[in-house]
Amino acid sequence: RAAPPERRRRVAPLAAAPPARAGDEPLLRGIFEIGKRSCDVVLSARRLRWSPILPESPTGDSSVALQAQEEIIEMKDVFSVKLKRRRCAGQKKGGTLLGITIFKCLNKEENKLTDCAIHLNNLSEDHCQSWFRHLKEILNGFQNRPKSLKVFVNPNSHKREATHIYYEKVAPLFKLADIKTDVTVTEYEGHALSVLRECDLQAFDGVVCVGGDGSVSEVAHGLLLRAQIDAGKDTHCVSKPVRAPVPLGVIPAGTTNILAHTLYGIKHAVTATLHIVMGHVQAVDVCTFSTPSKLLRFGFSAMLGFGARTLALAERHRWMPSSQRKDFAFIRTLADLKPEECELSFLPLQIPQEEAHEKDRKKKEKTQKGSKDQWQKIQGHFLNVSIMAIPCLCSMAPRGLAPNTRLNNGSMALIVVQNTSRTEFIKHLKRYTSVKNQFNFSFVETYTVREVKVQPRLKSGPDAKENVCLNAEGNYPWNIDGDLMKEASEVHVRVHPQLIDLYGVNTDDLESSQATCNCI
């Protein structure tokens, strides 16, 4: 038999591309085996693309060659590159070179992120080393990505699972991304705050907290307090605070995880970790809570009344399992529903009238009348008062406790729930779990403000003994970011635009990028 004609292999033509933009010029071109197929691979500063090398037709007619689909990885989605080697049992270094492995961040459903590996196989040491160096140089060019992190882990948060979450899910990704970490497992309340006062923050690119809302609030407060100390400011009176020196990352390991839900749109440790690894940074507004004589703390949101009573009762029953404690405190506080008498003074934010909701159009006309610095005042009996600089999303309030505010629009939502029946108040609470407007009640008032002053009216005599909101010293509890704070005097709340950078992206940005994600 005559020998069959020699089959030649041809490189499938790469898809036609628009005129090259900056960063699209090829840096390297070579052959790797990807998914058991030999591929022609091209690297530029912006992307890595490849197309299979296909055999020509036996007749030699190249026009009938199958068209191969080009595949692309955007370099901005790559967070690690490693040399792939085969090693013997017990061997820690060296080994037979097999190629290069690229680790990519993928967008999945419901704002979830995950990682995947793409293997570029080639046995040539020189070839792989050249590609490895170029890939590392590109990754090192992404300026926001951290190289060193200070990590705080609260082992007592929620079901005591923070330590497991960090070492099983978070630490491996940090190691894969070549991020150095210095870990402190907190031993008592205020431990992170004391460490932040003393540690050398210049040695780190960011700070990470693994825990619940209270732990995150403590670390955020410590970061900002340290910034004021380093700037030489009086920490007892901070009217114009300076920004935090490094970004803060939040790994959800608590019960409610409001800040994590607001940043990532989901409670998912791997998603939170990948946002940190990728250097996704979001500037966020922060509030200062002060008395006339001192700064109490920095925070993102606060509640007085029902929200604070519930937390105070839960804290007194720490011996109960976390889920039971939360439900018990909620039901018990609802059964003993009582209003708080206080006076609220607030400085409205000037907003375009056409953006006002139809329901409170007349109210905004009233509050915005006169000078822009004119304080407004309301007083009475309130079941709950919420002051929030962020939307405060969580699983129980998917639209947020304050859905009309944003992470960095320089304003706070003041939500006042007037005294009403328990039945009507429950209807209001149920609205948070649905898509209906939770503020569409006659006893609920909302304001967009820059500053708020809250002056509780302390009760005396028999009423003081019956009021479970007051502690032994006659102080009202405040729920600040899931952390309990007791204060008897007037509390002044100010919002400070974009005072801290948090690792994460706005949930609106996550959802808009969902349609364009490229899954390999």
XYZ file of C-alpha atoms in Angstrom:
520
model
C 0.000 0.000 0.000
C 1.106 3.464 -0.759
C 1.915 5.469 2.299
C -0.809 8.018 3.111
C 0.042 11.615 2.336
C 1.745 13.409 5.240
C -0.680 15.414 7.343
C 0.563 18.845 8.098
C -0.587 20.769 11.150
C -1.600 24.356 10.875
C -2.225 27.040 13.416
C -5.842 28.094 13.430
C -5.981 31.796 12.678
C -6.576 33.931 15.741
C -9.861 35.815 15.598
C -9.733 39.170 13.920
C -9.307 41.880 16.501
C -9.953 45.624 16.479
C -6.969 47.972 16.316
C -4.690 47.294 19.259
C -5.141 49.467 22.321
C -2.434 50.218 24.839
C -1.523 46.915 26.475
C -2.808 44.761 23.604
C 0.553 44.456 21.817
C 1.873 40.850 21.971
C 4.647 40.310 24.505
C 5.127 36.558 23.979
C 3.859 33.894 21.640
C 4.415 30.159 22.059
C 2.952 26.672 22.059
C 1.447 25.009 25.152
C -0.785 22.035 25.701
C -4.094 23.196 27.205
C -6.796 20.664 27.933
C -4.955 17.899 26.004
C -4.765 20.063 22.862
C -1.738 21.855 21.462
C -2.493 25.565 21.376
C -0.952 28.710 19.958
C -0.811 31.098 22.951
C -0.333 34.867 22.819
C 0.332 37.046 25.888
C -0.177 40.807 26.092
C -0.303 43.108 29.108
C -4.116 43.053 29.037
C -4.986 39.450 28.196
C -3.896 35.905 27.504
C -5.489 34.263 24.448
C -5.079 30.936 22.747
C -6.404 28.907 19.840
C -5.926 25.165 19.148
C -3.464 24.067 16.471
C -5.539 22.027 13.990
C -4.434 19.521 11.294
C -5.020 20.490 7.702
C -7.322 18.481 5.464
C -5.785 15.185 4.099
C -6.149 16.636 0.596
C -4.068 19.630 1.607
C -6.956 22.029 1.154
C -6.477 24.486 3.997
C -9.758 26.223 3.218
C -11.736 23.401 4.806
C -9.808 23.504 8.075
C -12.058 23.659 11.063
C -12.311 27.073 12.598
C -11.202 26.987 16.217
C -12.773 29.229 18.775
C -10.316 31.543 20.461
C -10.376 31.609 24.256
C -9.352 34.600 26.324
C -8.374 35.387 29.910
C -8.285 39.011 30.987
C -5.123 39.552 33.015
C -7.027 41.720 35.495
C -8.902 38.538 36.491
C -5.702 36.559 37.174
C -4.454 36.607 40.774
C -1.658 34.011 40.777
C 0.721 32.123 38.515
C 2.827 29.122 39.537
C 5.341 26.794 37.912
C 3.849 23.307 37.773
C 6.200 20.462 38.772
C 5.996 16.745 39.452
C 7.600 15.857 42.770
C 8.303 12.591 44.536
C 6.768 11.804 47.901
C 8.375 13.989 50.560
C 10.108 16.239 48.018
C 9.516 19.918 48.810
C 11.635 21.639 46.168
C 12.617 21.040 42.568
C 10.995 18.274 40.568
C 10.234 17.740 36.894
C 8.821 20.857 35.257
C 5.427 20.266 33.618
C 4.420 23.810 32.711
C 2.610 26.820 34.188
C -0.651 27.069 36.162
C -2.666 30.285 36.049
C -5.266 30.990 38.765
C -8.221 33.133 37.757
C -11.102 34.752 39.646
C -14.527 33.905 38.194
C -17.881 35.624 38.680
C -20.670 33.161 39.371
C -24.360 33.479 40.170
C -25.674 35.717 42.978
C -22.538 37.871 43.228
C -20.462 34.837 44.208
C -16.787 34.634 43.244
C -14.699 31.484 42.925
C -11.267 30.538 41.658
C -10.262 28.237 38.827
C -6.947 26.948 37.439
C -5.821 26.874 33.793
C -2.855 24.607 33.064
C -0.371 25.535 30.307
C 1.764 22.422 29.810
C 5.236 22.592 28.269
C 8.345 20.643 29.326
C 10.864 23.309 28.283
C 12.464 24.941 31.343
C 13.636 28.053 29.471
C 10.299 28.480 27.687
C 8.271 28.244 30.909
C 10.635 30.437 32.937
C 10.375 33.212 30.322
C 6.584 33.084 30.346
C 6.495 32.863 34.135
C 8.598 36.034 34.515
C 6.414 38.003 32.112
C 3.216 36.860 33.815
C 4.562 37.789 37.268
C 5.587 41.242 36.008
C 2.056 41.864 34.747
C 0.490 40.774 38.050
C 2.926 42.907 40.051
C 1.730 45.910 38.054
C -1.723 45.891 39.676
C -1.138 48.506 42.359
C -4.170 47.939 44.623
C -3.411 44.277 45.258
C -2.035 43.682 48.756
C 1.298 41.992 49.372
C 1.145 41.999 53.171
C -1.895 41.923 55.477
C -2.545 42.234 59.206
C -5.292 39.718 60.085
C -7.556 39.660 63.150
C -9.575 36.502 63.864
C -12.313 36.504 66.505
C -12.600 32.843 67.619
C -15.791 33.533 69.616
C -17.933 34.972 66.831
C -21.240 33.245 65.996
C -20.717 29.459 66.216
C -16.998 29.813 67.001
C -16.233 29.039 63.367
C -14.067 32.054 62.480
C -10.785 30.206 63.083
C -11.881 27.297 60.888
C -13.084 29.672 58.143
C -9.780 31.516 58.112
C -7.392 28.565 58.070
C -9.485 26.364 55.762
C -10.864 28.892 53.245
C -9.047 32.212 53.515
C -5.401 31.445 54.347
C -4.904 29.039 51.377
C -5.984 31.752 48.918
C -3.712 34.327 50.575
C -0.815 31.861 50.285
C -1.653 31.094 46.660
C -1.570 34.828 45.896
C 1.812 35.191 47.671
C 0.328 37.498 50.317
C 2.234 37.584 53.600
C 0.074 37.652 56.730
C 0.506 38.469 60.396
C -2.376 36.856 62.311
C -3.733 37.835 65.730
C -6.408 35.596 67.248
C -8.205 37.954 69.621
C -8.571 36.861 73.239
C -10.870 39.530 74.687
C -13.060 42.467 73.685
C -10.840 45.390 72.741
C -7.833 43.171 71.923
C -7.776 44.232 68.261
C -8.077 47.877 69.280
C -5.050 47.642 71.585
C -2.979 45.860 68.904
C -3.851 48.496 66.288
C -2.712 51.258 68.628
C 0.785 49.774 68.800
C 1.511 47.873 65.567
C 3.481 49.273 62.634
C 0.751 49.761 60.023
C 3.289 50.908 57.436
C 4.428 47.283 57.202
C 1.023 46.245 55.809
C -1.002 46.999 52.699
C -4.281 46.316 54.480
C -6.037 44.960 57.566
C -8.463 42.013 57.527
C -11.049 41.073 60.139
C -12.545 37.569 60.333
C -15.617 37.798 62.526
C -19.050 39.341 62.922
C -20.309 42.910 62.778
C -19.048 43.743 66.270
C -15.517 42.555 65.476
C -15.445 44.503 62.206
C -16.707 47.620 63.977
C -13.923 47.357 66.557
C -11.221 46.987 63.900
C -12.617 49.850 61.792
C -12.744 52.053 64.890
C -9.180 51.074 65.775
C -7.894 51.850 62.274
C -9.473 55.304 62.226
C -8.460 56.067 65.802
C -4.872 55.149 64.925
C -5.056 57.481 61.911
C -6.044 60.405 64.176
C -3.214 59.616 66.610
C -0.645 59.439 63.799
C -1.952 62.757 62.431
C -1.475 64.412 65.842
C -5.191 65.059 66.347
C -6.986 65.218 69.672
C -8.902 61.939 69.831
C -11.383 63.395 72.333
C -12.668 65.920 69.803
C -12.535 64.877 66.157
C -14.570 67.256 63.998
C -12.607 66.632 60.787
C -11.015 63.176 60.983
C -8.314 62.015 58.576
C -8.744 58.905 56.418
C -7.687 55.422 57.484
C -4.125 54.697 56.293
C -4.866 51.257 54.762
C -7.974 49.435 53.464
C -10.021 47.102 55.647
C -11.121 43.637 54.484
C -14.164 41.880 55.952
C -14.425 38.075 56.068
C -17.967 37.215 57.287
C -17.999 34.802 60.224
C -20.768 36.251 62.396
C -24.537 36.012 62.717
C -25.849 38.928 60.642
C -22.758 40.149 58.732
C -24.346 43.414 57.599
C -21.156 45.022 56.309
C -20.154 41.911 54.330
C -23.617 41.650 52.749
C -23.512 45.337 51.854
C -20.050 45.084 50.272
C -20.320 41.740 48.482
C -24.053 41.108 48.202
C -23.570 37.715 49.838
C -22.192 36.003 52.949
C -19.404 33.947 51.376
C -15.886 33.750 52.782
C -14.229 32.832 49.462
C -15.936 35.740 47.676
C -14.767 38.159 50.375
C -11.225 36.745 50.219
C -10.999 37.051 46.438
C -12.128 40.686 46.566
C -9.224 41.311 48.948
C -6.755 39.334 46.824
C -7.843 41.148 43.650
C -7.490 44.539 45.331
C -11.083 45.620 44.746
C -11.296 48.767 46.875
C -14.434 50.758 47.684
C -14.386 54.114 49.517
C -17.056 54.161 52.248
C -18.598 56.859 54.435
C -18.101 56.612 58.204
C -19.918 58.224 61.142
C -18.480 59.655 64.328
C -20.483 59.193 67.521
C -19.598 61.824 70.136
C -20.820 63.384 73.348
C -20.255 67.106 73.963
C -16.993 66.188 75.703
C -15.498 63.179 73.891
C -15.455 60.910 70.854
C -17.263 57.650 71.597
C -16.377 55.745 68.446
C -16.341 55.535 64.665
C -19.038 53.411 63.009
C -21.290 52.847 60.011
C -24.772 52.535 61.550
C -26.598 52.786 64.857
C -29.967 52.067 66.439
C -31.620 53.361 69.590
C -34.778 51.772 70.961
C -35.985 48.374 69.758
C -32.791 47.509 67.875
C -30.622 48.406 70.858
C -32.908 46.780 73.425
C -32.797 43.511 71.485
C -29.004 43.514 71.380
C -28.715 44.413 75.065
C -31.005 41.519 76.021
C -29.090 39.120 73.782
C -25.793 40.150 75.369
C -27.184 39.330 78.816
C -27.920 35.777 77.611
C -24.535 34.915 76.109
C -24.792 31.456 77.639
C -27.442 30.519 75.058
C -26.553 29.274 71.542
C -26.246 32.230 69.170
C -29.301 31.461 66.997
C -31.522 30.790 70.025
C -30.200 33.847 71.827
C -31.033 36.060 68.858
C -34.594 34.729 68.509
C -35.213 34.855 72.252
C -34.078 38.479 72.527
C -36.176 39.521 69.523
C -39.386 37.889 70.771
C -38.887 39.003 74.382
C -38.243 42.619 73.371
C -41.229 42.579 71.031
C -43.439 41.239 73.822
C -42.251 44.029 76.130
C -42.430 46.722 73.430
C -41.908 50.198 74.903
C -41.137 53.559 73.322
C -38.206 55.774 74.223
C -38.794 59.432 74.901
C -36.129 61.565 73.283
C -35.428 64.688 71.254
C -33.906 64.463 67.781
C -32.152 67.377 66.112
C -30.859 66.916 62.577
C -29.234 68.827 59.749
C -30.912 67.851 56.464
C -28.948 67.157 53.312
C -29.781 69.463 50.432
C -31.006 67.284 47.550
C -32.771 68.123 44.266
C -36.495 68.331 44.918
C -37.347 66.133 41.906
C -35.474 63.226 43.527
C -37.692 63.281 46.604
C -40.221 60.513 47.094
C -43.800 61.606 46.429
C -44.923 60.597 49.890
C -42.548 62.884 51.787
C -42.267 65.687 49.211
C -44.056 68.153 51.475
C -41.949 67.062 54.439
C -38.706 67.709 52.558
C -39.947 71.123 51.450
C -40.472 71.943 55.087
C -37.104 70.602 56.294
C -35.162 72.265 53.463
C -36.730 75.681 53.906
C -34.370 78.479 54.850
C -30.635 78.207 55.355
C -28.929 74.960 54.382
C -27.433 74.883 57.891
C -30.772 75.205 59.645
C -31.264 72.437 62.200
C -34.644 70.696 62.416
C -36.046 69.214 65.619
C -38.580 66.531 66.490
C -39.391 65.051 69.873
C -41.702 62.408 71.191
C -41.948 58.719 71.975
C -40.143 56.483 69.467
C -40.086 52.708 69.215
C -36.876 52.774 67.204
C -34.434 55.322 65.801
C -31.967 54.238 63.092
C -29.031 56.310 61.824
C -27.244 54.648 58.903
C -24.508 55.772 56.519
C -24.655 52.514 54.513
C -27.634 50.484 53.169
C -27.132 47.714 55.762
C -28.069 44.646 53.708
C -28.497 41.254 55.373
C -30.317 37.983 54.791
C -33.322 39.249 56.779
C -33.401 42.567 54.893
C -32.264 41.872 51.312
C -33.073 45.438 50.218
C -31.311 46.827 53.286
C -32.334 48.439 56.540
C -31.706 51.796 54.824
C -32.182 51.052 51.100
C -32.237 54.704 50.048
C -28.677 55.458 51.104
C -25.394 54.388 49.466
C -21.909 53.439 50.591
C -20.316 56.782 49.746
C -22.866 59.483 48.964
C -21.951 61.647 51.955
C -25.279 61.314 53.766
C -27.046 59.297 56.453
C -30.542 57.860 56.586
C -32.441 58.884 59.710
C -35.379 56.499 60.179
C -37.785 57.286 63.015
C -40.513 54.855 64.075
C -43.136 56.646 66.180
C -45.030 54.920 68.975
C -47.705 52.612 67.593
C -49.412 49.327 68.363
C -47.456 46.086 68.465
C -49.486 44.786 65.504
C -48.581 47.742 63.306
C -44.932 47.597 64.371
C -44.763 43.907 63.409
C -46.201 44.761 59.980
C -43.405 47.306 59.594
C -40.749 44.747 60.566
C -42.130 42.130 58.172
C -41.747 44.553 55.265
C -37.949 44.344 55.614
C -38.005 40.747 54.388
C -40.052 41.574 51.276
C -39.806 43.890 48.291
C -42.499 46.178 49.694
C -41.641 49.620 51.036
C -41.021 49.221 54.771
C -41.425 52.967 55.283
C -44.923 53.254 53.813
C -46.579 53.675 57.206
C -47.953 56.799 58.825
C -45.868 56.203 61.959
C -42.546 55.901 60.073
C -40.588 59.010 59.052
C -37.393 59.068 56.984
C -34.891 61.877 56.477
C -31.662 62.255 54.552
C -29.254 64.064 56.866
C -25.662 65.122 57.482
C -25.752 65.323 61.279
C -28.021 64.095 64.072
C -28.158 64.899 67.777
C -30.030 62.468 70.022
C -31.029 63.600 73.509
C -32.752 60.822 75.535
C -35.233 61.856 78.240
C -34.205 59.766 81.247
C -37.098 58.525 83.322
C -37.234 58.727 87.061
C -39.189 57.056 89.816
C -41.201 53.883 89.195
C -40.912 54.238 85.398
C -37.128 53.967 85.556
C -37.351 50.585 87.288
C -39.712 49.254 84.649
C -37.640 50.445 81.715
C -35.422 47.501 80.745
C -33.635 49.708 78.225
C -31.788 51.478 81.020
C -28.885 49.840 82.820
C -28.031 50.287 86.495
C -26.315 53.628 85.839
C -29.297 55.031 83.907
C -27.578 54.809 80.530
C -29.312 54.044 77.264
C -27.818 51.247 75.162
C -26.892 51.998 71.562
C -26.501 49.319 68.927
C -23.541 50.527 66.845
C -22.679 48.061 64.077
C -23.806 45.153 66.238
C -21.736 46.348 69.189
C -23.335 47.548 72.419
C -22.508 51.033 73.707
C -24.110 52.645 76.736
C -24.410 56.405 76.978
C -26.636 58.673 79.100
C -25.923 62.100 77.591
C -26.557 63.643 74.204
C -24.969 61.774 71.288
C -23.891 63.748 68.222
C -23.627 61.733 64.984
C -21.800 63.132 61.946
C -21.165 61.507 58.574
C -17.705 61.863 57.006
C -17.546 61.091 53.275
C -15.258 58.294 52.087
C -13.277 58.120 55.327
C -12.143 54.518 54.899
C -11.409 52.145 52.021
C -12.974 48.694 52.263
C -12.038 45.712 50.135
C -15.084 44.881 48.040
C -17.246 46.394 45.345
C -20.720 47.861 45.434
C -23.358 45.184 44.833
C -24.662 47.219 41.867
C -21.241 46.889 40.205
C -21.165 43.156 40.917
C -24.546 42.580 39.310
C -23.715 44.678 36.231
C -20.511 42.718 35.644
C -22.374 39.415 35.902
C -23.427 39.398 32.239
C -19.914 39.995 30.930
C -18.008 37.441 33.009
C -15.869 35.073 30.962
C -15.850 31.565 32.460
C -13.078 29.258 31.242
